[in-house]
Tab-separated table of C-alpha atoms in Angstrom:
chain	number	residue	atom	x	y	z
O	1	MET	CA	146.581	180.247	113.493
O	2	LYS	CA	144.687	183.508	113.142
O	3	GLU	CA	141.960	184.389	115.669
O	4	GLU	CA	139.127	183.531	113.294
O	5	LEU	CA	138.075	180.219	111.819
O	6	ASP	CA	139.392	179.630	108.317
O	7	GLU	CA	136.708	177.666	106.448
O	8	LYS	CA	139.140	175.965	104.050
O	9	LEU	CA	141.328	174.851	106.943
O	10	GLU	CA	138.248	173.625	108.820
O	11	GLN	CA	137.122	171.554	105.837
O	12	LEU	CA	140.584	170.003	105.533
O	13	CYS	CA	140.586	169.225	109.280
O	14	LEU	CA	137.232	167.463	108.911
O	15	SER	CA	138.177	165.460	105.826
O	16	LYS	CA	141.896	164.612	105.982
O	17	SER	CA	144.615	163.804	108.444
O	18	PHE	CA	147.874	165.746	108.065
O	19	GLU	CA	149.481	162.752	106.324
O	20	GLU	CA	146.696	162.612	103.755
O	21	LEU	CA	147.119	166.264	102.690
O	22	THR	CA	148.574	167.037	99.253
O	23	ASN	CA	151.746	169.173	99.083
O	24	GLU	CA	149.695	172.183	98.114
O	25	GLU	CA	147.266	171.622	101.024
O	26	ARG	CA	150.148	171.098	103.460
O	27	ALA	CA	151.671	174.383	102.397
O	28	TYR	CA	148.314	176.092	102.952
O	29	VAL	CA	147.841	174.487	106.383
O	30	LEU	CA	151.385	175.330	107.493
O	31	SER	CA	150.883	178.954	106.465
O	32	LEU	CA	148.155	179.149	109.120
O	33	THR	CA	149.125	176.673	111.854
O	34	SER	CA	151.538	173.943	112.908
O	35	GLU	CA	151.256	170.237	112.107
O	36	ASP	CA	150.591	169.455	115.797
O	37	ASP	CA	147.770	171.986	116.052
O	38	TYR	CA	146.271	170.721	112.784
O	39	THR	CA	146.269	167.150	114.118
O	40	LEU	CA	144.819	168.270	117.447
O	41	PHE	CA	141.967	170.165	115.749
O	42	SER	CA	141.363	167.431	113.163
O	43	ASP	CA	141.095	164.601	115.726
O	44	PHE	CA	138.940	166.673	118.021
O	45	LEU	CA	136.477	167.919	115.368
O	46	ASN	CA	136.038	164.468	113.836
O	47	ASP	CA	135.295	163.005	117.257
O	48	VAL	CA	132.779	165.767	117.978
O	49	VAL	CA	130.960	165.211	114.663
O	50	ASP	CA	130.872	161.403	115.038
O	51	ALA	CA	129.858	161.518	118.704
O	52	SER	CA	127.130	164.091	118.065
O	53	GLN	CA	125.626	162.099	115.215
O	54	GLN	CA	125.599	159.031	117.418
O	55	LYS	CA	124.031	160.950	120.281
O	56	ILE	CA	121.262	162.457	118.140
O	57	LYS	CA	120.532	159.018	116.681
O	58	ASN	CA	120.130	157.545	120.160
O	59	THR	CA	118.175	160.470	121.563
O	60	GLU	CA	114.603	159.633	122.536
O	61	VAL	CA	111.876	162.235	122.362
O	62	ARG	CA	108.849	161.791	124.696
O	63	ALA	CA	106.727	158.971	123.231
O	64	ASP	CA	103.340	160.726	123.328
O	65	LEU	CA	104.635	163.946	121.769
O	66	LYS	CA	104.173	162.899	118.143
O	67	LYS	CA	100.721	161.477	118.888
O	68	ASN	CA	99.609	164.776	120.489
O	69	LEU	CA	100.969	166.767	117.573
O	70	SER	CA	99.235	164.571	114.977
O	71	LYS	CA	95.988	165.012	116.902
O	72	ALA	CA	96.461	168.798	116.946
O	73	PHE	CA	97.247	168.783	113.218
O	74	ARG	CA	94.070	166.842	112.362
O	75	LYS	CA	91.941	169.016	114.637
O	76	LYS	CA	93.263	172.209	113.058
O	77	HIS	CA	92.707	171.037	109.487
O	78	GLN	CA	89.358	169.401	110.226
O	79	LYS	CA	88.207	172.807	111.446
O	80	ASN	CA	89.417	174.342	108.193
O	81	ARG	CA	87.790	171.595	106.161
O	82	SER	CA	84.426	172.042	107.940
O	83	LYS	CA	84.664	175.808	107.298
O	84	ILE	CA	85.172	175.117	103.583
O	85	GLY	CA	82.327	172.548	103.738
O	86	THR	CA	79.892	175.054	105.241
O	87	LEU	CA	80.821	177.671	102.675
O	88	SER	CA	80.312	175.298	99.748
O	89	LEU	CA	76.961	174.180	101.219
O	90	VAL	CA	75.781	177.809	101.373
O	91	VAL	CA	76.956	178.451	97.792
O	92	THR	CA	75.243	175.252	96.530
O	93	LEU	CA	72.029	176.158	98.336
O	94	ALA	CA	72.033	179.680	96.888
O	95	ALA	CA	72.727	178.346	93.388
O	96	SER	CA	69.901	175.794	93.725
O	97	LEU	CA	67.440	178.464	94.864
O	98	LEU	CA	68.423	180.672	91.929
O	99	LEU	CA	67.941	177.754	89.524
O	100	ILE	CA	64.534	176.861	90.996
O	101	PHE	CA	63.424	180.517	90.751
O	102	THR	CA	64.578	180.778	87.120
O	103	VAL	CA	62.812	177.543	86.132
O	104	TYR	CA	59.657	178.665	87.956
O	105	LYS	CA	59.709	182.045	86.222
O	106	SER	CA	60.348	180.384	82.891
O	107	ASN	CA	57.447	177.955	83.422
O	108	ASP	CA	55.274	180.809	84.543
O	109	SER	CA	56.104	182.750	81.425
O	110	THR	CA	55.512	179.696	79.199
O	111	ILE	CA	52.096	179.121	80.797
O	112	HIS	CA	51.287	182.780	80.273
O	113	GLN	CA	52.347	182.578	76.628
O	114	LYS	CA	50.220	179.482	76.087
O	115	GLU	CA	47.227	181.143	77.691
O	116	THR	CA	47.629	184.244	75.531
O	117	VAL	CA	47.768	182.212	72.349
O	118	LYS	CA	44.721	180.209	73.466
O	119	LYS	CA	42.863	183.395	74.301
O	120	PHE	CA	43.502	184.898	70.886
O	121	LYS	CA	42.665	181.586	69.265
O	122	ASN	CA	39.380	181.425	71.129
O	123	GLU	CA	38.621	184.984	70.228
O	124	ASN	CA	39.421	183.964	66.669
O	125	ARG	CA	41.425	187.024	65.940
O	126	ALA	CA	44.873	187.693	64.577
O	127	ILE	CA	47.856	188.402	66.745
O	128	SER	CA	51.000	190.250	65.765
O	129	ILE	CA	54.412	189.447	67.183
O	130	GLU	CA	54.372	192.898	68.828
O	131	GLU	CA	51.022	192.153	70.434
O	132	PHE	CA	52.274	188.773	71.531
O	133	VAL	CA	55.418	190.301	72.955
O	134	GLN	CA	53.485	192.989	74.719
O	135	SER	CA	50.952	190.678	76.272
O	136	THR	CA	53.419	187.941	77.228
O	137	GLN	CA	56.287	190.313	78.103
O	138	VAL	CA	58.672	188.101	76.179
O	139	ASP	CA	61.585	189.635	74.316
O	140	LYS	CA	60.817	189.961	70.612
O	141	THR	CA	63.908	188.114	69.471
O	142	ILE	CA	63.201	185.325	71.911
O	143	ALA	CA	59.644	185.184	70.753
O	144	LEU	CA	60.811	184.774	67.164
O	145	MET	CA	63.675	182.401	67.895
O	146	GLN	CA	62.126	180.375	70.697
O	147	ASP	CA	62.023	176.705	69.969
O	148	ASP	CA	59.482	175.677	72.510
O	149	GLU	CA	55.963	174.393	72.267
O	150	VAL	CA	54.327	177.813	72.488
O	151	THR	CA	56.378	179.300	69.688
O	152	LYS	CA	55.892	176.196	67.597
O	153	GLU	CA	52.158	176.454	68.188
O	154	LEU	CA	52.257	180.120	67.358
O	155	MET	CA	54.260	179.541	64.205
O	156	THR	CA	52.030	176.718	62.953
O	157	MET	CA	48.889	178.760	63.443
O	158	ASP	CA	47.215	179.806	60.263
O	159	PHE	CA	47.423	183.524	60.817
O	160	SER	CA	45.823	184.286	57.471
O	161	LYS	CA	42.560	183.151	58.986
O	162	PHE	CA	42.850	185.778	61.635
O	163	LYS	CA	41.564	189.179	60.872
O	164	GLY	CA	43.923	192.076	61.137
O	165	PHE	CA	47.110	190.036	61.404
O	166	LYS	CA	50.002	192.158	60.409
O	167	LYS	CA	53.186	190.521	59.184
J	1	MET	CA	96.725	151.389	107.999
J	2	LYS	CA	100.438	151.487	108.817
J	3	THR	CA	101.325	150.676	105.194
J	4	LYS	CA	98.992	153.423	104.025
J	5	ASN	CA	100.671	155.939	106.340
J	6	LEU	CA	104.104	154.774	105.247
J	7	LEU	CA	103.222	155.259	101.583
J	8	LYS	CA	101.712	158.650	102.418
J	9	ASN	CA	104.996	159.693	104.057
J	10	ILE	CA	107.332	158.260	101.403
J	11	LYS	CA	105.710	160.669	98.957
J	12	TYR	CA	107.255	163.606	100.859
J	13	LEU	CA	110.807	162.255	101.267
J	14	SER	CA	112.139	163.988	98.177
J	15	TYR	CA	110.755	167.430	98.983
J	16	SER	CA	112.829	170.238	100.479
J	17	ASP	CA	111.959	171.561	103.945
J	18	GLU	CA	110.626	174.745	102.387
J	19	GLU	CA	108.322	172.823	100.020
J	20	LEU	CA	107.103	170.685	102.919
J	21	MET	CA	106.099	173.827	104.800
J	22	GLN	CA	103.839	174.793	101.902
J	23	PHE	CA	102.218	171.357	101.998
J	24	ILE	CA	101.751	171.720	105.758
J	25	ALA	CA	99.992	175.058	105.262
J	26	ASN	CA	97.624	173.205	102.898
J	27	GLY	CA	96.858	170.579	105.535
J	28	LYS	CA	98.995	167.654	104.317
J	29	GLU	CA	99.745	165.575	107.380
J	30	GLY	CA	102.360	163.452	105.604
J	31	ALA	CA	104.438	166.592	105.038
J	32	PHE	CA	104.222	167.434	108.720
J	33	ASP	CA	105.353	163.903	109.658
J	34	GLU	CA	108.359	164.271	107.354
J	35	ILE	CA	109.406	167.627	108.867
J	36	TYR	CA	108.980	166.117	112.325
J	37	ASN	CA	111.159	163.129	111.404
J	38	ARG	CA	113.849	165.404	110.003
J	39	TYR	CA	114.049	167.821	112.934
J	40	ALA	CA	112.506	166.500	116.163
J	41	LYS	CA	115.598	164.705	117.465
J	42	LYS	CA	118.013	167.424	116.319
J	43	ILE	CA	115.996	170.192	117.944
J	44	PHE	CA	115.441	168.129	121.077
J	45	HIS	CA	119.189	167.532	121.372
J	46	PHE	CA	119.853	171.250	120.899
J	47	LEU	CA	117.210	172.242	123.466
J	48	CYS	CA	118.535	169.721	125.976
J	49	SER	CA	122.051	171.056	125.686
J	50	LYS	CA	120.857	174.653	126.094
J	51	LEU	CA	118.639	173.742	129.061
J	52	ASN	CA	121.306	171.823	130.965
J	53	ASN	CA	119.831	168.472	129.970
J	54	ASP	CA	116.383	169.233	131.391
J	55	SER	CA	114.664	166.748	129.075
J	56	GLU	CA	111.160	167.487	130.441
J	57	LYS	CA	111.469	171.164	129.624
J	58	ALA	CA	113.097	170.313	126.275
J	59	ASN	CA	110.127	168.079	125.405
J	60	ASP	CA	107.684	170.861	126.330
J	61	LEU	CA	109.506	173.419	124.222
J	62	LEU	CA	109.781	170.950	121.342
J	63	GLN	CA	106.019	170.429	121.470
J	64	ASP	CA	105.426	174.210	121.522
J	65	LEU	CA	107.684	174.635	118.518
J	66	PHE	CA	105.892	172.009	116.427
J	67	LEU	CA	102.510	173.371	117.544
J	68	LYS	CA	103.635	176.719	116.166
J	69	ILE	CA	104.332	174.999	112.837
J	70	ILE	CA	100.831	173.477	112.914
J	71	GLU	CA	98.968	176.590	114.027
J	72	GLN	CA	100.912	179.237	112.135
J	73	PRO	CA	102.709	177.599	109.210
J	74	LYS	CA	102.651	180.930	107.403
J	75	SER	CA	104.828	182.512	110.099
J	76	PHE	CA	107.677	180.786	108.262
J	77	ASP	CA	109.025	182.964	105.460
J	78	THR	CA	109.489	180.514	102.551
J	79	LYS	CA	112.245	182.721	101.102
J	80	LYS	CA	114.429	181.795	104.091
J	81	LYS	CA	116.056	178.474	104.827
J	82	PHE	CA	113.817	176.366	107.057
J	83	SER	CA	116.701	174.997	109.140
J	84	SER	CA	117.798	178.536	110.074
J	85	TRP	CA	114.229	179.476	110.961
J	86	ILE	CA	113.498	176.452	113.148
J	87	PHE	CA	116.774	176.784	115.063
J	88	THR	CA	116.168	180.525	115.501
J	89	VAL	CA	112.797	179.719	117.083
J	90	ALA	CA	114.384	177.043	119.294
J	91	TYR	CA	117.229	179.359	120.319
J	92	ASN	CA	114.770	182.138	121.201
J	93	GLN	CA	112.683	179.659	123.208
J	94	CYS	CA	115.785	178.884	125.290
J	95	ILE	CA	116.575	182.565	125.828
J	96	ASN	CA	112.961	183.205	126.920
J	97	GLU	CA	113.056	180.203	129.230
J	98	HIS	CA	116.208	181.506	130.926
J	99	ARG	CA	114.662	184.971	131.228
J	100	ARG	CA	111.560	183.471	132.852
J	101	ASN	CA	113.752	181.554	135.276
J	102	LYS	CA	115.626	184.729	136.131
J	103	VAL	CA	112.370	186.556	136.872
J	104	ARG	CA	111.309	183.638	139.081
J	105	GLY	CA	114.654	183.932	140.828
J	106	LEU	CA	115.771	180.480	139.783
J	107	LYS	CA	119.472	180.055	139.422
J	108	VAL	CA	119.235	176.688	137.746
J	109	ASN	CA	119.462	176.683	133.941
J	110	ASP	CA	120.689	180.260	133.907
J	111	PHE	CA	121.660	180.930	130.329
J	112	GLU	CA	124.148	183.589	131.307
J	113	MET	CA	125.788	181.538	134.028
J	114	ASN	CA	128.569	179.064	133.587
J	115	THR	CA	126.884	175.976	134.917
J	116	VAL	CA	128.068	172.428	135.183
J	117	ILE	CA	125.645	169.671	134.292
J	118	ASP	CA	125.308	166.197	135.556
J	119	PRO	CA	126.480	163.920	132.742
J	120	ASP	CA	124.415	161.040	134.148
J	121	SER	CA	121.205	162.896	133.329
J	122	SER	CA	121.897	162.294	129.654
J	123	THR	CA	118.877	161.569	127.445
J	124	MET	CA	120.764	158.836	125.641
J	125	LYS	CA	119.331	155.412	126.155
J	126	GLU	CA	122.400	153.448	125.179
J	127	GLU	CA	126.016	153.919	126.055
J	128	ASN	CA	128.377	153.892	123.146
J	129	ARG	CA	132.091	154.398	122.645
J	130	PHE	CA	131.620	158.154	122.527
J	131	THR	CA	129.635	158.460	125.757
J	132	PRO	CA	132.513	159.444	128.076
J	133	PHE	CA	133.878	161.844	125.472
J	134	MET	CA	130.433	163.384	124.926
J	135	ASN	CA	129.821	163.752	128.655
J	136	LYS	CA	133.130	165.523	129.087
J	137	LEU	CA	132.478	167.693	126.034
J	138	THR	CA	129.018	168.652	127.360
J	139	GLN	CA	130.549	169.591	130.710
J	140	GLU	CA	133.169	171.780	129.073
J	141	LEU	CA	130.671	173.343	126.655
J	142	ASN	CA	128.550	174.420	129.603
J	143	LYS	CA	131.531	176.176	131.133
J	144	LEU	CA	132.013	178.258	127.989
J	145	ASN	CA	130.342	181.567	127.209
J	146	PRO	CA	126.815	180.455	126.051
J	147	LYS	CA	127.177	182.287	122.752
J	148	HIS	CA	130.446	180.474	122.022
J	149	SER	CA	129.054	177.069	122.967
J	150	THR	CA	125.896	177.655	120.889
J	151	VAL	CA	127.939	178.545	117.806
J	152	PHE	CA	130.092	175.447	118.329
J	153	GLU	CA	127.072	173.166	118.726
J	154	LEU	CA	125.220	174.549	115.720
J	155	ARG	CA	128.319	174.069	113.581
J	156	TYR	CA	129.551	170.624	114.634
J	157	THR	CA	126.495	168.974	116.181
J	158	GLN	CA	123.827	170.343	113.849
J	159	ASN	CA	126.081	170.712	110.798
J	160	MET	CA	124.883	174.235	110.002
J	161	SER	CA	126.764	176.625	107.725
J	162	ILE	CA	128.444	179.793	109.007
J	163	ASN	CA	125.790	181.776	107.142
J	164	GLU	CA	122.914	179.901	108.797
J	165	ILE	CA	124.474	180.310	112.249
J	166	SER	CA	124.838	184.047	111.697
J	167	GLU	CA	121.094	184.153	110.854
J	168	VAL	CA	120.108	182.122	113.926
J	169	MET	CA	122.259	184.164	116.317
J	170	GLU	CA	121.712	187.466	114.541
J	171	CYS	CA	125.379	188.326	114.294
J	172	SER	CA	127.940	188.753	111.520
J	173	LYS	CA	129.734	185.844	109.858
J	174	GLY	CA	132.995	187.249	111.222
J	175	THR	CA	131.645	187.054	114.769
J	176	VAL	CA	130.550	183.450	114.174
J	177	LYS	CA	134.013	182.511	112.865
J	178	SER	CA	135.737	184.213	115.759
J	179	ARG	CA	133.510	182.516	118.368
J	180	LEU	CA	133.973	179.209	116.596
J	181	TYR	CA	137.737	179.552	116.581
J	182	ASN	CA	137.910	180.420	120.274
J	183	ALA	CA	135.537	177.645	121.335
J	184	THR	CA	137.267	175.008	119.209
J	185	LYS	CA	140.734	175.982	120.385
J	186	LYS	CA	139.721	175.890	124.028
J	187	LEU	CA	137.757	172.633	123.820
J	188	ALA	CA	140.334	170.820	121.690
J	189	THR	CA	143.030	171.665	124.243
J	190	LEU	CA	140.840	170.709	127.227
J	191	LEU	CA	139.855	167.370	125.746
J	192	GLN	CA	143.297	166.633	124.324
J	193	ASP	CA	144.157	163.904	126.784
J	194	PHE	CA	140.632	162.651	127.223
J	195	ASN	CA	140.205	158.941	126.767
J	196	ARG	CA	137.990	158.472	123.699
J	197	LYS	CA	138.541	154.751	123.413
J	198	PRO	CA	135.474	152.425	123.386
J	199	ILE	CA	134.092	151.253	126.729
J	200	LYS	CA	135.006	147.664	127.404
J	201	LYS	CA	131.980	145.791	128.771
């Protein structure tokens, strides 16, 4: 046998006795080693594999080891989860504040628009869209397109009664 | 609760080791349990044999290894085979342990020394028909060059491929085959007349 393991020979040793080899396999084996050496290696390797499997199966790892590891696993990922939790809380809080601010501003603007319309109504004078936009600081397009109470009120007003209303 | 855990773990049975490691990185405990079930005993057996059957030390190193998987799952390169990686870590743990012992001036468990172990200190709980054969084999393995015995154990005890062993031991496939041939030839001859018949109780 050459001074290096031949993988094909090893596989034959592990799977077949010399008697079970085909003619072709026997020729291959005999080109590398003798029948006696083949049998010696085959018996030995099969015993090692069987005995090792048996030994690993019967091996007992310290009983508390798995429990400690599971604890460590949960601790590690709980930490990660609480980090993610804190981050999402901060994001939610920031988003809520932004929403509250926007609604407040929008309400503020609506109140201002209402007051402007009332003022002009009370003064009994005409108001142009430009004037409305300027005094309420609302975008012209929005002012024209807006489908809220103020715009509705504005649009239903009889502007012809107002002096100086420019279309 | 037990049924729930069982179902949780069954889910991971069909996944490869490498896929399980990705689940572990995402905090899936069932995946960790599956990896533990697949490797704990194998690694423990390997560590014991490399540490002259010091089961206490083997348990400690096993715990360190799995803690590494928990704490740094991304230290595993998913392009590599997990079995090669985990045995490389275990093998390096043994080398470090022997180095530490050398620094401390301890002669016991010297990785570079040809030591003889006490077969009665086996971690096996039950005797079986292979026990005397295994004890003798362990004794003879410990007399071999550690690199030769490690190659032999990884191949025939842990069923690793030549390629995987060359990765674990950081040597060429040719070196692995040569070490394997020498170890097998020597051990097969030494254990030739050893009684491997079942123990009669």
